[in-house]
Each structure stands twice: as C-alpha cells, then as structure tokens.
Amino acid sequence: DAGVTQSPTHLIKTRGQQVTLRCSPKSGHDTVSWYQQALGQGPQFIFQYYEEEERQRGNFPDRFSGHQFPNYSSELNVNALLLGDSALYLCASSLAGQNYGYTFGSGTRLTVV
Amino acid sequence: AQSVTQLDSQVPVFEEAPVELRCNYSSSVSVYLFWYVQYPNQGLQLLLKYLSGSTLVKGINGFEAEFNKSQTSFHLRKPSVHISDTAEYFCAVSVTAAGKLIFGQGTTLQVKP
C-alpha cells in the first residue's frame, strides 16, 4: 500500500522564479493538505483541498496557490519566490469524515538562492 | 485561536531511561491532540492521538500520552527509550479530527548510549 508520494525530493530555485510541487495521496484518501516546515520549526498549515476545492487556508500570501485533480493528487505552486520560502514542504492526505489522522509524505526540500 | 507550546527544545536521555516530552496547548474550544515523530530527512509519522474517551492514550513504539484538560497538557512518555527513538517530536492540536493541524516548535530527543 503506497503512502503519500511527493516530487521532487529536492529543488533549488532562484529568487523571483516560480515552482510547482506535486503530491499523490495515500490510496483511498481524498483530502490533501500542504504544510511548510522551516528549518528548526514545526510545520505550518498552508491549505487543504477536498473535492478539487480549497477548503481551508492558513496565513500564507496569495503567492501560494494549489490545485487538486480528479484523481485526488495535488500541486502546490509558489510564485515570485523569496529567500524565506526555503523550507521543507510536506503533503498530508486523509479521508474526509474519518478520524484516522493524516499520512504525511517525506516532503520536498526547496532551497531559494 | 489555538496554540501549542512544547516546553523543551532538546531532551537528552540515556538509553533505557524513562522520558517525558512536555506539551501545553491553548484553545477556547475543545481540541483533538496528536503527537508526531520526524526522523532525519523524513516526513511525520503519527505516534498517537486523543480524540475522546480515556485520557491515557497508547501509541506505537511503546509511547503513551495523558490528556489533562484542567492543565491543558498532553505530555508524551516512554518508560524505556532506545537509541532508535532519537528524533524530532511534535505535538499538534486540531479543532476538528481532520482539520488543519497546529504544531508546536518540536522537541529533539537525543538518546545516548
């Protein structure tokens, strides 16, 4: 049973560029959440997608946007990258209406130079 | 709004000794409580969760936690740690079982031989 798959694992971008990160949820899950984890910090919630719509959003600027596809996979897009966007980006999937908790992927390490 | 405070940034302990990682939360409404573990260069793995019922929750790898509503705490304990328990531990709360998670800053558990 495949867990949550994220790609790429590592990425280096230049300030001002745009980046797209991808996530495939665990089989049977229909909800995808994205978190940003800066070095030495706890993860911070970016947004959650369910039924291809953004259901909840954290305190992140509009430069951060997302999408969920009919197969439940998801993308996180970040425009106009800043040095401060360097972080580990974690994707978590879950099944709506169930209390089993999230399954996290291993993350994408984004470095902005 | 909710917040989580992990009272110790680092906890050094010798192998086979007991350990307690402390977590306090703040919320004006009832919350669900979680502990996650993060090994180097990996995502988050759910150790245990409190949704309702018994305040003593048992999780994986011999960990347990006790929910104390009056003290708004959810401390994590293990009676005897192993070298392999060396990792970062995160306490988190959520207003709904599948809603956004609010994480603490994390506690680094360092198990020494």
Coordinates of N, CA, C and O in Angstrom, one line a residue, chain A residues 15-97:
Chain A
R15 N 15.6 33.4 -6.6 CA 14.6 34.4 -6.2 C 13.8 34.9 -7.4 O 14.4 35.2 -8.5
G16 N 12.5 35.0 -7.3 CA 11.6 35.5 -8.3 C 11.1 34.5 -9.2 O 10.1 34.7 -9.9
Q17 N 11.6 33.3 -9.2 CA 11.1 32.2 -10.0 C 9.8 31.6 -9.4 O 9.4 32.0 -8.3
Q18 N 9.2 30.7 -10.2 CA 8.0 30.0 -9.8 C 8.3 28.5 -9.6 O 9.2 28.0 -10.3
V19 N 7.6 27.9 -8.7 CA 7.9 26.4 -8.5 C 6.6 25.7 -8.3 O 5.6 26.3 -7.9
T20 N 6.6 24.5 -8.8 CA 5.4 23.6 -8.6 C 5.8 22.3 -7.9 O 6.8 21.6 -8.4
L21 N 5.2 22.0 -6.8 CA 5.5 20.7 -6.1 C 4.2 19.8 -6.3 O 3.1 20.3 -6.3
R22 N 4.5 18.5 -6.3 CA 3.4 17.6 -6.5 C 3.3 16.5 -5.4 O 4.2 16.2 -4.7
C23 N 2.0 16.1 -5.3 CA 1.7 15.1 -4.2 C 0.7 14.1 -4.7 O -0.4 14.5 -5.2
S24 N 0.9 12.9 -4.4 CA 0.0 11.8 -4.7 C -0.5 11.3 -3.3 O 0.4 10.8 -2.6
P25 N -1.7 11.3 -3.0 CA -2.2 10.9 -1.7 C -2.1 9.4 -1.5 O -2.0 8.6 -2.5
K26 N -2.2 9.0 -0.3 CA -2.3 7.5 0.0 C -3.5 7.0 -0.6 O -4.6 7.6 -0.7
S27 N -3.4 5.7 -1.1 CA -4.6 5.1 -1.7 C -5.8 5.1 -0.8 O -5.7 4.7 0.4
G28 N -6.9 5.5 -1.3 CA -8.1 5.6 -0.6 C -8.4 6.9 0.1 O -9.5 7.2 0.6
H29 N -7.4 7.8 0.1 CA -7.6 9.1 0.7 C -8.1 10.1 -0.3 O -7.7 10.0 -1.5
D30 N -8.9 11.1 0.1 CA -9.4 12.1 -0.8 C -9.1 13.5 -0.5 O -9.6 14.4 -1.2
T31 N -8.4 13.7 0.6 CA -8.2 15.1 1.1 C -6.7 15.3 1.2 O -6.0 14.4 1.7
V32 N -6.2 16.4 0.7 CA -4.8 16.7 0.7 C -4.5 18.1 1.4 O -5.2 19.1 1.1
S33 N -3.6 18.1 2.3 CA -3.2 19.3 3.0 C -1.7 19.5 2.7 O -0.9 18.6 2.6
W34 N -1.3 20.8 2.7 CA 0.1 21.2 2.5 C 0.6 21.9 3.7 O -0.1 22.8 4.3
Y35 N 1.8 21.7 4.1 CA 2.5 22.3 5.2 C 3.8 22.8 4.8 O 4.5 22.2 4.0
Q36 N 4.3 23.9 5.4 CA 5.6 24.4 5.2 C 6.4 24.3 6.5 O 5.9 24.7 7.6
Q37 N 7.5 23.7 6.5 CA 8.3 23.5 7.7 C 9.7 24.1 7.5 O 10.6 23.6 6.8
A38 N 9.9 25.3 8.1 CA 11.2 26.0 8.0 C 12.1 25.2 8.9 O 11.7 24.5 9.9
L39 N 13.4 25.4 8.7 CA 14.4 24.7 9.5 C 14.3 25.0 11.0 O 14.2 26.2 11.4
G40 N 14.2 23.9 11.8 CA 14.1 24.1 13.2 C 12.8 24.5 13.7 O 12.6 24.8 14.9
Q41 N 11.8 24.5 12.9 CA 10.4 24.9 13.3 C 9.4 23.7 13.1 O 9.7 22.8 12.4
G42 N 8.3 23.9 13.7 CA 7.2 23.0 13.4 C 6.5 23.3 12.1 O 6.6 24.4 11.6
P43 N 5.8 22.3 11.5 CA 5.1 22.6 10.2 C 4.0 23.6 10.4 O 3.4 23.7 11.5
Q44 N 3.8 24.4 9.4 CA 2.7 25.4 9.4 C 1.8 25.1 8.2 O 2.2 24.9 7.1
F45 N 0.5 25.2 8.5 CA -0.5 24.8 7.6 C -0.6 25.8 6.5 O -0.8 27.0 6.8
I46 N -0.6 25.4 5.2 CA -0.8 26.3 4.1 C -2.2 26.3 3.6 O -2.9 27.3 3.6
F47 N -2.7 25.1 3.2 CA -4.1 25.0 2.8 C -4.4 23.5 2.6 O -3.6 22.6 2.7
Q48 N -5.8 23.3 2.5 CA -6.3 21.9 2.4 C -7.3 21.9 1.2 O -8.1 22.8 1.0
Y49 N -7.2 20.8 0.4 CA -8.0 20.6 -0.7 C -8.9 19.4 -0.6 O -8.4 18.3 -0.1
Y50 N -10.1 19.5 -0.9 CA -11.1 18.4 -0.9 C -12.1 18.6 -2.1 O -12.5 19.8 -2.3
E51 N -12.4 17.6 -2.8 CA -13.3 17.7 -3.9 C -12.8 18.8 -4.9 O -13.7 19.6 -5.4
E52 N -11.5 18.9 -5.1 CA -10.9 19.8 -6.0 C -11.1 21.3 -5.6 O -10.9 22.2 -6.5
E53 N -11.5 21.5 -4.4 CA -11.6 22.9 -3.9 C -10.8 23.2 -2.7 O -10.6 22.3 -1.9
E54 N -10.3 24.4 -2.5 CA -9.6 24.8 -1.3 C -10.6 24.9 -0.2 O -11.5 25.7 -0.3
R55 N -10.5 24.1 0.8 CA -11.4 24.1 1.9 C -11.0 24.9 3.1 O -11.8 25.5 3.8
Q56 N -9.7 25.0 3.4 CA -9.2 25.8 4.5 C -7.9 26.4 4.0 O -7.2 25.8 3.2
R57 N -7.5 27.5 4.5 CA -6.3 28.2 4.2 C -5.7 28.8 5.4 O -6.3 29.3 6.3
G58 N -4.4 28.6 5.5 CA -3.6 29.2 6.6 C -3.2 30.6 6.3 O -3.6 31.2 5.2
N59 N -2.3 31.2 7.1 CA -1.9 32.5 6.9 C -0.7 32.7 5.9 O 0.4 33.0 6.3
F60 N -1.0 32.4 4.7 CA 0.1 32.5 3.7 C -0.4 33.4 2.6 O -1.6 33.4 2.3
P61 N 0.5 34.1 1.9 CA 0.1 35.1 0.9 C -0.4 34.4 -0.4 O -0.3 33.2 -0.5
D62 N -1.0 35.2 -1.2 CA -1.6 34.7 -2.5 C -0.6 34.1 -3.4 O -0.9 33.4 -4.4
R63 N 0.7 34.3 -3.1 CA 1.8 33.7 -4.0 C 1.7 32.2 -3.9 O 2.2 31.5 -4.8
F64 N 1.1 31.7 -2.8 CA 1.0 30.3 -2.6 C -0.4 29.9 -3.1 O -1.5 30.4 -2.7
S65 N -0.5 29.0 -4.1 CA -1.7 28.5 -4.6 C -1.6 27.0 -4.8 O -0.6 26.4 -4.9
G66 N -2.8 26.4 -5.0 CA -2.8 25.0 -5.2 C -3.9 24.5 -6.1 O -4.7 25.3 -6.6
H67 N -3.9 23.2 -6.3 CA -4.8 22.6 -7.2 C -5.0 21.1 -6.8 O -4.0 20.5 -6.3
Q68 N -6.2 20.6 -6.9 CA -6.4 19.2 -6.7 C -7.1 18.6 -7.9 O -8.0 19.2 -8.5
F69 N -6.6 17.5 -8.4 CA -7.1 16.9 -9.6 C -8.2 15.8 -9.3 O -8.3 15.4 -8.1
P70 N -8.9 15.4 -10.3 CA -10.0 14.4 -10.1 C -9.5 13.1 -9.4 O -10.2 12.4 -8.8
N71 N -8.2 12.8 -9.6 CA -7.6 11.5 -9.0 C -7.1 11.8 -7.6 O -6.4 11.0 -7.0
Y72 N -7.4 13.0 -7.1 CA -7.1 13.4 -5.7 C -5.6 13.9 -5.5 O -5.3 14.4 -4.5
S73 N -4.8 13.7 -6.6 CA -3.5 14.3 -6.4 C -3.5 15.8 -6.4 O -4.5 16.4 -6.7
S74 N -2.4 16.4 -6.0 CA -2.4 17.8 -5.7 C -1.1 18.5 -6.1 O -0.1 17.8 -6.2
E75 N -1.2 19.7 -6.4 CA 0.0 20.6 -6.7 C 0.0 21.8 -5.8 O -1.1 22.3 -5.5
L76 N 1.2 22.2 -5.4 CA 1.4 23.4 -4.7 C 2.3 24.3 -5.6 O 3.3 23.9 -6.0
N77 N 1.8 25.5 -5.9 CA 2.5 26.4 -6.7 C 2.9 27.6 -5.8 O 2.1 28.2 -5.0
V78 N 4.2 28.1 -6.0 CA 4.6 29.3 -5.3 C 5.2 30.2 -6.4 O 6.1 29.8 -7.1
N79 N 4.7 31.4 -6.5 CA 5.2 32.4 -7.4 C 6.1 33.4 -6.7 O 6.1 33.5 -5.5
A80 N 6.9 34.1 -7.6 CA 7.8 35.1 -7.1 C 8.5 34.7 -5.8 O 8.4 35.3 -4.7
L81 N 9.3 33.6 -5.9 CA 10.0 33.0 -4.8 C 10.9 34.0 -4.0 O 11.6 34.9 -4.6
L82 N 10.8 33.9 -2.7 CA 11.6 34.7 -1.8 C 12.6 33.8 -1.1 O 12.3 32.6 -1.0
L83 N 13.7 34.3 -0.6 CA 14.6 33.5 0.2 C 13.9 32.8 1.3 O 14.2 31.7 1.7
G84 N 13.0 33.5 1.9 CA 12.3 33.0 3.1 C 11.3 31.8 2.8 O 10.8 31.2 3.7
D85 N 11.2 31.5 1.5 CA 10.3 30.4 1.1 C 11.1 29.1 1.2 O 10.5 28.0 1.0
S86 N 12.4 29.2 1.4 CA 13.2 28.0 1.6 C 12.7 27.2 2.8 O 12.7 27.7 3.9
A87 N 12.3 25.9 2.5 CA 11.7 25.1 3.6 C 11.5 23.7 3.1 O 11.7 23.4 1.9
L88 N 11.1 22.9 4.0 CA 10.6 21.5 3.6 C 9.1 21.6 3.5 O 8.4 22.1 4.4
Y89 N 8.6 21.2 2.3 CA 7.1 21.3 2.1 C 6.6 19.9 2.2 O 6.9 19.0 1.5
L90 N 5.6 19.8 3.1 CA 5.1 18.5 3.4 C 3.6 18.4 2.9 O 2.9 19.3 3.1
C91 N 3.3 17.3 2.3 CA 2.0 17.0 1.9 C 1.4 15.9 2.8 O 2.1 15.0 3.2
A92 N 0.1 16.1 3.2 CA -0.5 15.1 4.1 C -1.9 14.7 3.5 O -2.6 15.6 3.0
S93 N -2.2 13.5 3.5 CA -3.5 13.1 3.0 C -4.3 12.4 4.1 O -3.8 11.9 5.1
S94 N -5.6 12.5 3.9 CA -6.6 11.9 4.8 C -7.9 11.6 4.1 O -8.0 11.9 2.9
L95 N -8.8 10.9 4.8 CA -10.1 10.5 4.2 C -11.1 11.4 5.0 O -11.2 11.3 6.2
A96 N -11.8 12.1 4.2 CA -12.8 13.0 4.8 C -13.8 12.3 5.6 O -14.3 11.2 5.3
G97 N -14.1 12.8 6.8 CA -15.1 12.2 7.7 C -14.5 11.1 8.6 O -15.3 10.6 9.5

